[in-house]
XYZ file of C-alpha atoms in Angstrom:
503
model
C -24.532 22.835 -5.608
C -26.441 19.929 -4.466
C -25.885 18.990 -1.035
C -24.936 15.350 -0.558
C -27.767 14.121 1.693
C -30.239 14.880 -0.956
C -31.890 12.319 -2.852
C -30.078 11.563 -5.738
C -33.064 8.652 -7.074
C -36.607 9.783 -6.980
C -37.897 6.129 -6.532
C -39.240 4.433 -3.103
C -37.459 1.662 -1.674
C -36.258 -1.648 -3.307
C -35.651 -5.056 -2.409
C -32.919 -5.463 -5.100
C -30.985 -3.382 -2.750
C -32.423 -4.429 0.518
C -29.605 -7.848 0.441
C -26.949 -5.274 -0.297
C -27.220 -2.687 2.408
C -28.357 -4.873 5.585
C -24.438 -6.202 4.845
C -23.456 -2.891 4.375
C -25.117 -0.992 7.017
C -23.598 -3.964 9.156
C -20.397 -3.472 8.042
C -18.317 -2.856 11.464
C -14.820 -2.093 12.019
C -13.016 -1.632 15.034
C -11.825 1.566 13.562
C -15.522 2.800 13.541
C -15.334 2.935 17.459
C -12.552 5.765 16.852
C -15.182 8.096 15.418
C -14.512 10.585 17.815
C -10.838 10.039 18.670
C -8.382 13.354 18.736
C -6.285 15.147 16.559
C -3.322 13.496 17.614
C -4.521 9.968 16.971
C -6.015 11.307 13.240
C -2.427 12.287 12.106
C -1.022 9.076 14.167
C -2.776 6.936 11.596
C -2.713 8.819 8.983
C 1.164 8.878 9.265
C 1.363 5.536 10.588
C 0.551 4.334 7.102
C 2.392 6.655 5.564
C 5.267 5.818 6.973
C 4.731 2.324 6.852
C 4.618 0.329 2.853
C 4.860 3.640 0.784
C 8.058 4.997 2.227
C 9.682 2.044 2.257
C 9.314 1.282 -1.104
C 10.420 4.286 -2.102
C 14.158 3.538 -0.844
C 13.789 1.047 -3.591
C 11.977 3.668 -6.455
C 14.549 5.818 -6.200
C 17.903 3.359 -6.706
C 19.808 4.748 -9.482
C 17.445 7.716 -10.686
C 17.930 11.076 -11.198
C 16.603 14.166 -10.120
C 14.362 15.183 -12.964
C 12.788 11.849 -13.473
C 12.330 11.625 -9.076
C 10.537 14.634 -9.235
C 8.623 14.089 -12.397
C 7.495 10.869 -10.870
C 6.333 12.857 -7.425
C 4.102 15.005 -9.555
C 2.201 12.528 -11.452
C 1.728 10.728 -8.021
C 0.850 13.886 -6.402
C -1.456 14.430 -8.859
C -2.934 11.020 -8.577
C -3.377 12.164 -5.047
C -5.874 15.068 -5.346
C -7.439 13.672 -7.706
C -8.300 10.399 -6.112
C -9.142 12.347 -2.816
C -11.530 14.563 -4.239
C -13.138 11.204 -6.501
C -13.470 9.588 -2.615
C -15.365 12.582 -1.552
C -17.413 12.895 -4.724
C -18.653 9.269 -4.517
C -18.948 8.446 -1.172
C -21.682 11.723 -1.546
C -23.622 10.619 -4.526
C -23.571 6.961 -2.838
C -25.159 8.231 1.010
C -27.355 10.477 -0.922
C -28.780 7.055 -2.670
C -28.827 5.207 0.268
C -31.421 7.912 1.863
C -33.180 8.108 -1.107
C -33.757 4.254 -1.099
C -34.978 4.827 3.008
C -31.766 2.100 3.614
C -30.396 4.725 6.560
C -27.297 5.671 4.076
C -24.088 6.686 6.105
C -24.013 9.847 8.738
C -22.855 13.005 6.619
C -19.297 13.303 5.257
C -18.694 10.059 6.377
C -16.800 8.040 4.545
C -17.344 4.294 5.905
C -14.941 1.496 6.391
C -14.766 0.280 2.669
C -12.060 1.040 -0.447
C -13.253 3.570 -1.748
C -17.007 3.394 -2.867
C -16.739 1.271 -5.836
C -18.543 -1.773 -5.078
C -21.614 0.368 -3.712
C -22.061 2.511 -6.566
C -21.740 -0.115 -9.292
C -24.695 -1.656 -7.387
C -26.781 1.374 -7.366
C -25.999 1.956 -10.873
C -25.443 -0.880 -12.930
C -27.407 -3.276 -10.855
C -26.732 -7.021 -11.446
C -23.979 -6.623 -14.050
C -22.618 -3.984 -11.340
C -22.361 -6.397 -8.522
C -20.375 -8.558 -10.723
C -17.846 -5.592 -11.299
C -17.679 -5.356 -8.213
C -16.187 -7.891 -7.237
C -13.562 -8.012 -9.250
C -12.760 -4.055 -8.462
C -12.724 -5.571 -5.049
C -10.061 -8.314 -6.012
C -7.810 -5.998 -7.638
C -7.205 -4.256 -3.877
C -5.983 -7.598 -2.940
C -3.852 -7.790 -5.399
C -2.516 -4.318 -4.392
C -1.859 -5.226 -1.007
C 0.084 -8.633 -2.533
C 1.596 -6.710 -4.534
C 3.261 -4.902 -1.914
C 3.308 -7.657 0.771
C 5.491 -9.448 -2.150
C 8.147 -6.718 -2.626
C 8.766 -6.734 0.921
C 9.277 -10.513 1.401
C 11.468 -10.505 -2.095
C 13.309 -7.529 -1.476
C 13.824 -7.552 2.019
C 14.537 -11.593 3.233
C 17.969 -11.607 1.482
C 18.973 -8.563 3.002
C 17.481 -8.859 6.754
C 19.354 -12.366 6.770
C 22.835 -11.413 5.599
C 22.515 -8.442 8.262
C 22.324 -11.220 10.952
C 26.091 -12.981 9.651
C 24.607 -15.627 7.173
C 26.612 -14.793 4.037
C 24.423 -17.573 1.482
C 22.079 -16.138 -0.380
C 18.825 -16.795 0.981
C 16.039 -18.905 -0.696
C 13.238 -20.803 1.464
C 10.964 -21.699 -1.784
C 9.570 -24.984 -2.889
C 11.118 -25.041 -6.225
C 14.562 -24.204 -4.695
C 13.627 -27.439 -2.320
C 12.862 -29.639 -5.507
C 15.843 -28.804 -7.566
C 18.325 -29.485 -4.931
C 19.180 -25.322 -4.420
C 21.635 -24.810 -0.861
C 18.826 -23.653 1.766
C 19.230 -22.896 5.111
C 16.768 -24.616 7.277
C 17.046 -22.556 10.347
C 16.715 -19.181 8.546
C 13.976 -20.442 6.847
C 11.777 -21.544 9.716
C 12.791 -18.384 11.792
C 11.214 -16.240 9.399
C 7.923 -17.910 8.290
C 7.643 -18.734 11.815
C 7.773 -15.380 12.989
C 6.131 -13.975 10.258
C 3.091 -16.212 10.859
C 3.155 -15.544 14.937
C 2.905 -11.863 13.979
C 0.233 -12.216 11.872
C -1.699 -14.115 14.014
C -0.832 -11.713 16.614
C -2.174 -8.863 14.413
C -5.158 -10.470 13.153
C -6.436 -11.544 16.144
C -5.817 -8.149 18.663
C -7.536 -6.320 15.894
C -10.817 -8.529 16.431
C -10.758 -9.304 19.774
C -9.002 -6.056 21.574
C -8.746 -3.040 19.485
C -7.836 -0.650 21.776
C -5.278 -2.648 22.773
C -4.286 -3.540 18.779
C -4.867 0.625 18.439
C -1.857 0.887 21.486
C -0.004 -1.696 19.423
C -0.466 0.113 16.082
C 1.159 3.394 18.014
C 3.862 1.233 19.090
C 5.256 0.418 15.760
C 4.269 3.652 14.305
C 7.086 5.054 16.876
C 9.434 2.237 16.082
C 9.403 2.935 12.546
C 10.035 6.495 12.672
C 12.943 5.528 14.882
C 14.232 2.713 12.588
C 14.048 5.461 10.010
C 16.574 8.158 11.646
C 18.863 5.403 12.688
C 18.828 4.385 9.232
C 19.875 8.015 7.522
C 21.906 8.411 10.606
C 23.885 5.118 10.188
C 24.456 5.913 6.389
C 25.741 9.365 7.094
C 28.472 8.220 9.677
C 29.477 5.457 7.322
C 29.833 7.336 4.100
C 31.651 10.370 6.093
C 33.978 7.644 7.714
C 34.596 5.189 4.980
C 36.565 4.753 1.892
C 34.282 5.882 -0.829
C 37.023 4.538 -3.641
C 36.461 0.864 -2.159
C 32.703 1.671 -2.341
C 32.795 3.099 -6.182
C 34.886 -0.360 -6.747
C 31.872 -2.225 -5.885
C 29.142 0.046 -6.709
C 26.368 -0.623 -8.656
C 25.849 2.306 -10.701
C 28.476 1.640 -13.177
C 28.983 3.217 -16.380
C 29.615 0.134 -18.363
C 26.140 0.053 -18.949
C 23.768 -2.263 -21.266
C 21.308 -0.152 -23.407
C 18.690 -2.092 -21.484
C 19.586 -1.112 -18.151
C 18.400 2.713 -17.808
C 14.629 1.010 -19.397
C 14.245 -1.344 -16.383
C 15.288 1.269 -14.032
C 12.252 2.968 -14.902
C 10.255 0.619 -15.486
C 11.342 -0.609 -12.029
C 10.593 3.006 -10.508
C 6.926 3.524 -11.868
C 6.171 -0.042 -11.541
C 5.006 1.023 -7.641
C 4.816 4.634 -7.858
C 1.286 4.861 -8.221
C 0.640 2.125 -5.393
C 3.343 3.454 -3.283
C 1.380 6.886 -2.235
C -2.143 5.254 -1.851
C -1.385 4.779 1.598
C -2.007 8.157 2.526
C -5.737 7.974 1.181
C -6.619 4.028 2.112
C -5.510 5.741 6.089
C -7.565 8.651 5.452
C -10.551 6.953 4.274
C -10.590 5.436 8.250
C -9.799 8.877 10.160
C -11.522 11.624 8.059
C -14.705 10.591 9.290
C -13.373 12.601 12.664
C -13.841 15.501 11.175
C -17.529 16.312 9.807
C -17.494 19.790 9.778
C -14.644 20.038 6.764
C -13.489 16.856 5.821
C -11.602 17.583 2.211
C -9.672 20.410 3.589
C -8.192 18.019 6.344
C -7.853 15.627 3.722
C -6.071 17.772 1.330
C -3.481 19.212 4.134
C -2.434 15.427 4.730
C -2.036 14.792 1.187
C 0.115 17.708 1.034
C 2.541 16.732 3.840
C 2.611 13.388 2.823
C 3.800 14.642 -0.458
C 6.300 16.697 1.436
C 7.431 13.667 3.280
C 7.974 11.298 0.216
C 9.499 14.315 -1.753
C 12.043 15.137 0.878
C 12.719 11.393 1.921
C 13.291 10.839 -1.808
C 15.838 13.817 -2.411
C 18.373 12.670 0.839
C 17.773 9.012 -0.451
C 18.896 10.401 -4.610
C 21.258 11.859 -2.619
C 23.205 9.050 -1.702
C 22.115 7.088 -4.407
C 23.916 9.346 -7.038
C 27.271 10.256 -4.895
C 27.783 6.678 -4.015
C 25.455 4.045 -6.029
C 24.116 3.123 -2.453
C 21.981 0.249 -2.138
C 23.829 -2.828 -3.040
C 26.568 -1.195 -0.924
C 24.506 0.022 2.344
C 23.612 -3.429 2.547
C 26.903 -4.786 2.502
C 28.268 -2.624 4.545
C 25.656 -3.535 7.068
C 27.224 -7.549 6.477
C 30.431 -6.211 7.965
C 31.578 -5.931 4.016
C 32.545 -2.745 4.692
C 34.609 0.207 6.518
C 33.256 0.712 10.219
C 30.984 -2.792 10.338
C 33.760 -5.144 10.509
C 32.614 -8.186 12.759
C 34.448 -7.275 16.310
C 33.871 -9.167 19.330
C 30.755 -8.910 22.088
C 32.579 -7.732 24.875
C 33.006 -4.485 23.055
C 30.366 -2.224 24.023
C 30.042 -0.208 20.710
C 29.536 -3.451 19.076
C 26.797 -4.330 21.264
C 25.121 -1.202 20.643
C 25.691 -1.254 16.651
C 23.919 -4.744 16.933
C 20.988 -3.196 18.434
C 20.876 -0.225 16.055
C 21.496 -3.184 13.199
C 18.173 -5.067 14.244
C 15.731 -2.671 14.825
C 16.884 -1.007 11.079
C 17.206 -4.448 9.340
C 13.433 -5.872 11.176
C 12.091 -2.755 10.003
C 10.479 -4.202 6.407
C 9.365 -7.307 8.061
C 7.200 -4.993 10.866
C 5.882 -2.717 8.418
C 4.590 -5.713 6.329
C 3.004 -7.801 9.048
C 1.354 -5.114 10.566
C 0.444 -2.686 8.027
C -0.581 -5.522 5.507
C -3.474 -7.432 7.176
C -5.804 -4.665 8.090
C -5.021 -3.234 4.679
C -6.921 -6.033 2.509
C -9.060 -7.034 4.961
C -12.108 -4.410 3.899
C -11.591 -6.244 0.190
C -11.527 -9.550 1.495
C -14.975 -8.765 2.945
C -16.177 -7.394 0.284
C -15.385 -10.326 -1.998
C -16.744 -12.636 0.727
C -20.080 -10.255 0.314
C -20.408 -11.359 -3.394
C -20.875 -15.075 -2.354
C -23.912 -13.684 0.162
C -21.345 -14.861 2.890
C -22.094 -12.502 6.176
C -18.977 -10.708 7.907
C -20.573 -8.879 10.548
C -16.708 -8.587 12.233
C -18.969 -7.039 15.531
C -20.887 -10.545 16.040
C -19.272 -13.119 13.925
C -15.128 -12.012 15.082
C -13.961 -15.818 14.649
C -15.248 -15.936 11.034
C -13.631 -12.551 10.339
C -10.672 -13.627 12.013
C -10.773 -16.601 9.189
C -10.878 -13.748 6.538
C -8.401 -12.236 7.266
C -5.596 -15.038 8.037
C -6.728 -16.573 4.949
C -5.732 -13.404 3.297
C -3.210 -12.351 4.874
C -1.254 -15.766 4.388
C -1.480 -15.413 0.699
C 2.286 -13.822 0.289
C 3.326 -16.217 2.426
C 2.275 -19.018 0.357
C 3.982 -17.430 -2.933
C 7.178 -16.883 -1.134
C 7.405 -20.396 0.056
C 6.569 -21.993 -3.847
C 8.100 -19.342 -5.700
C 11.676 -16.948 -4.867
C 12.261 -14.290 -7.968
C 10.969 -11.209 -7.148
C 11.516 -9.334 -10.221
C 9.067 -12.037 -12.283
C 6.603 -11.735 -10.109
C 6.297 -7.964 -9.293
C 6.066 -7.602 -13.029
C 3.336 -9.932 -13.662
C 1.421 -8.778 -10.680
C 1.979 -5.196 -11.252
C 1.041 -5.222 -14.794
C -2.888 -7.257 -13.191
C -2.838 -4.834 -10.345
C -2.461 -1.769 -12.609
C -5.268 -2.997 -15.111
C -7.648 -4.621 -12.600
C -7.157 -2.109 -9.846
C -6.264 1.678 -11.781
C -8.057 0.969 -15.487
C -11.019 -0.810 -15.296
C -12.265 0.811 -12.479
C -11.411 4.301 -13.695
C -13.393 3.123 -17.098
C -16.553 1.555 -14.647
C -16.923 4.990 -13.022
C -16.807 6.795 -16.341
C -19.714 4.427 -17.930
C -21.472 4.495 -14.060
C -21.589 8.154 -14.423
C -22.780 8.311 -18.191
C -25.576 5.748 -17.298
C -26.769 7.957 -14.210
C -26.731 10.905 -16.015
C -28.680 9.222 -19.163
C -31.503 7.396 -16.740
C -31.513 10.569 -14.042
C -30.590 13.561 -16.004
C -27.522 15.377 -16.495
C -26.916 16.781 -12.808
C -27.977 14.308 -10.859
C -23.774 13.536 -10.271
C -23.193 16.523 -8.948
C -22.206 17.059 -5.077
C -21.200 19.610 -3.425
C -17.759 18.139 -3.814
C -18.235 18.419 -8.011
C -15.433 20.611 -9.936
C -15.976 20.931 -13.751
C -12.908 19.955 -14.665
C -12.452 17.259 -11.291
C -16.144 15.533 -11.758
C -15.443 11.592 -11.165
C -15.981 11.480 -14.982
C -12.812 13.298 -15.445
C -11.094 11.845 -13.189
C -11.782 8.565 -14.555
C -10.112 9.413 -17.852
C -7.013 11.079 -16.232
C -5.971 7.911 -13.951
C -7.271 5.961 -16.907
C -4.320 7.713 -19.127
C -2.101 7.283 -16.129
C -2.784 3.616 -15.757
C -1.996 3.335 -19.737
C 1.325 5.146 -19.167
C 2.424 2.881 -16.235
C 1.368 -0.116 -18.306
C 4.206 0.940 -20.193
C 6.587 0.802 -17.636
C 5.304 -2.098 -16.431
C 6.183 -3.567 -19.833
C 9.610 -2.577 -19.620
C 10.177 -3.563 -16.481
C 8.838 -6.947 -17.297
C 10.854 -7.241 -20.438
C 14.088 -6.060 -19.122
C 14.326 -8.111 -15.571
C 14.754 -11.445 -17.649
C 17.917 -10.347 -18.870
C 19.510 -8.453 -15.548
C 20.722 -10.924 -13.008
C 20.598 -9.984 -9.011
């Protein structure tokens, strides 16, 4: 096997590259200054993401569907997993081996660098011009990703975060709702873009200007979301052991009076974010692994693996409730005071006082994980995109103009929940882009990149000492290609079907 510092171009140095890696060798985060942080702070991360977008939006994947189709889904996104793990390690190699070759410096070994994958780079190296193009647009479809899930959160989540709090009207803070005369209420509204913009500012500036003290911050919510999490399954046990589950079924959603529509959109709805949901684990891993030099896949692989575990268990107890009780319209109704055990009682009562506590920090618990998992998440692309335009974000030396980057990224969601308010519309349309800009055509641009290499450098000049016959990046290419083709599907269906099912 070829080891992956080896030159992988036998040419001497060139200036069409020169442009490309002074940005890239420049490229500074203030993760890099955790290169040689602990054990403890590796899984911290790690798990900090994973317990951050993905597992929320599972408690969403998994309304209504059964076991089979649950664990069916878990395997092709476990799947997805490995696979895209071992296609990190397989390009970053071939891409640091180039870098050498072209006397640019290249990245320290088995080190994966602070960018999405390695994309970008490698359509640079191999397709030149026509590659840099490509690459930007590989780099827009992580932003639309990270919309994608910034969007489900503020959708999903507003209605039921501000009925938790005692306001019963439905709630709606868009534009269009403004124009046509829909009931809004002004208060709500500015509460939550107000603090939703503080905290992003908040965010996006401590992660420029002080990281250790945005790291400390980071660790903070970490802990407050595994917390928010037990309190959640705890709350839901005690109130489906001590409540009427014959009022529930009277209101539940999973009724059999069912349109021959309705199963399609529930799985359309379900794989419309499976393969976007697990990605955390790899997008955190891609910023630790670099801790560990000495056997990097094999860490990377055991967190894959427990993450799987994680969403796989989480999933079961959620299908759980789901099936016996047809839970979430009802949880969050029950959380209203709509229900047995969350009746509204008055302050002075001391349970009450402490149910309101346990209420806020489960019902805030979206809104954290978007504002502070979201804006370091799309920043890399943002820079990358900014790249294309020859536009220098040195974050190191220039922090005000990366600061610009990513609040102008970061407000993006905002914007679209302020001028538009249906979430099922717009998770379909921007599913269906994400999954062909982001899964697709970059699976088919890193089949082609690897024909072309192998036709202009010979047959093994692709092969690390990551390659696997039947894993090479060619491969892989073609199996998340199929994947992307079968959650286009979905997507479909899901897009079809939420036109004719009313919230």
């Amino acid at each position: 096997m070829m080891d992956e510092t080896l030159p992988l171009i036998k040419t001497d140095s060139n200036t069409i590259f020169n442009s490309f890696f002074a940005t890239a060798n420049s490229f500074q985060t203030p993760l890099r200054a955790e290169k040689n942080m602990g054990t403890f702070m590796f899984i911290v991360n790690v798990f900090n993401g994973t317990l951050g977008i993905g597992l929320i939006m599972l408690l969403d994947i998994f309304v209504e569907c059964k076991l089979i189709l649950s664990s069916l889904t878990f395997f092709f996104v476990f799947i997805n997993i490995v696979l895209s793990t071992l296609y990190i390690f397989d390009s970053m190699a071939r891409t640091s081996g180039a870098a050498l070759a072209l006397e640019m410096g290249g990245f320290p070994k088995n080190e994966v660098g602070q960018i999405m994958f390695d994309f970008p780079r490698m359509l640079s190296f191999y397709l030149y011009g026509k590659g840099r193009i490509l690459s930007f647009f590989v780099s827009l479809s992580y932003l639309l990703f990270a919309l994608w899930c910034s969007l489900s959160f503020c959708y999903n989540s507003l209605d039921k975060i501000i009925k938790s709090f005692g306001f019963k009207e439905s709630f709606n803070c868009s534009i269009v709702s403004l124009i046509i005369g829909a009931p809004t209420s002004t208060e709500v509204c500015l509460g939550y873009y107000g603090l939703t913009i503080g905290f992003l500012i908040l965010f996006v500036v401590l992660s420029v200007v002080n990281p250790k003290l945005f790291k400390r911050l980071q660790l903070v919510f970490f802990l407050y979301r595994i917390l928010a999490l037990v309190l959640m399954y705890t709350t839901l046990i005690i109130f489906f052991i001590g409540s009427n589950n014959s009022n529930i079924a009277n209101t539940s959603s999973a009724s059999d009076d069912e349109d021959w529509w309705w199963p399609l959109c529930r799985y359309g709805s379900m794989l419309s974010v499976s393969f976007f949901s697990l990605i955390n684990c790899n997008t955190v891993i891609e910023s630790t692994t670099q801790s560990y030099t000495k056997h990097p896949l094999r860490y990377t692989l055991i967190v894959d693996l427990i993450c799987f575990l994680i969403y796989f268990i989480l999933s079961l107890m959620n299908l759980f409730f789901t099936y016996k009780t047809g839970i979430m319209k009802d949880i969050w109704m029950a959380y209203t005071g709509l229900g047995s055990g969350w009746e509204q009682e008055t302050a002075t009562q001391k349970s009450t006082v402490w149910a309101m506590v346990i209420r806020v920090l489960i019902m805030l618990l979206p809104l954290i994980t978007t504002i502070s998992i979201y804006p370091s998440m799309v920043a890399f692309a943002a820079q990358s995109i900014y790249r294309f335009f020859n536009i220098q974000t040195f974050i190191i030396y220039h922090m005000w103009l990366d600061i610009l980057i990513r609040a102008g990224v970061s407000i993006i969601p905002i914007l679209l929940c302020v001028v538009y308010n249906d979430a099922k519309k717009i998770l379909s349309i921007v599913g269906m882009s994400a999954t062909v800009i982001g899964g697709m055509i970059p699976s088919l641009i890193q089949f082609v990149s690897v024909k072309h290499v192998q036709k202009v450098f010979g047959v093994g000049m692709h092969v690390t000492k990551y390659f696997i016959k039947y894993l090479s990046s060619a491969f892989i290419a073609k199996v998340l290609f199929v994947l992307g083709a079968i959650d286009i599907c979905f997507e479909m269906i899901h897009f079809v079907t939420c036109f004719f099912v009313s919230d």
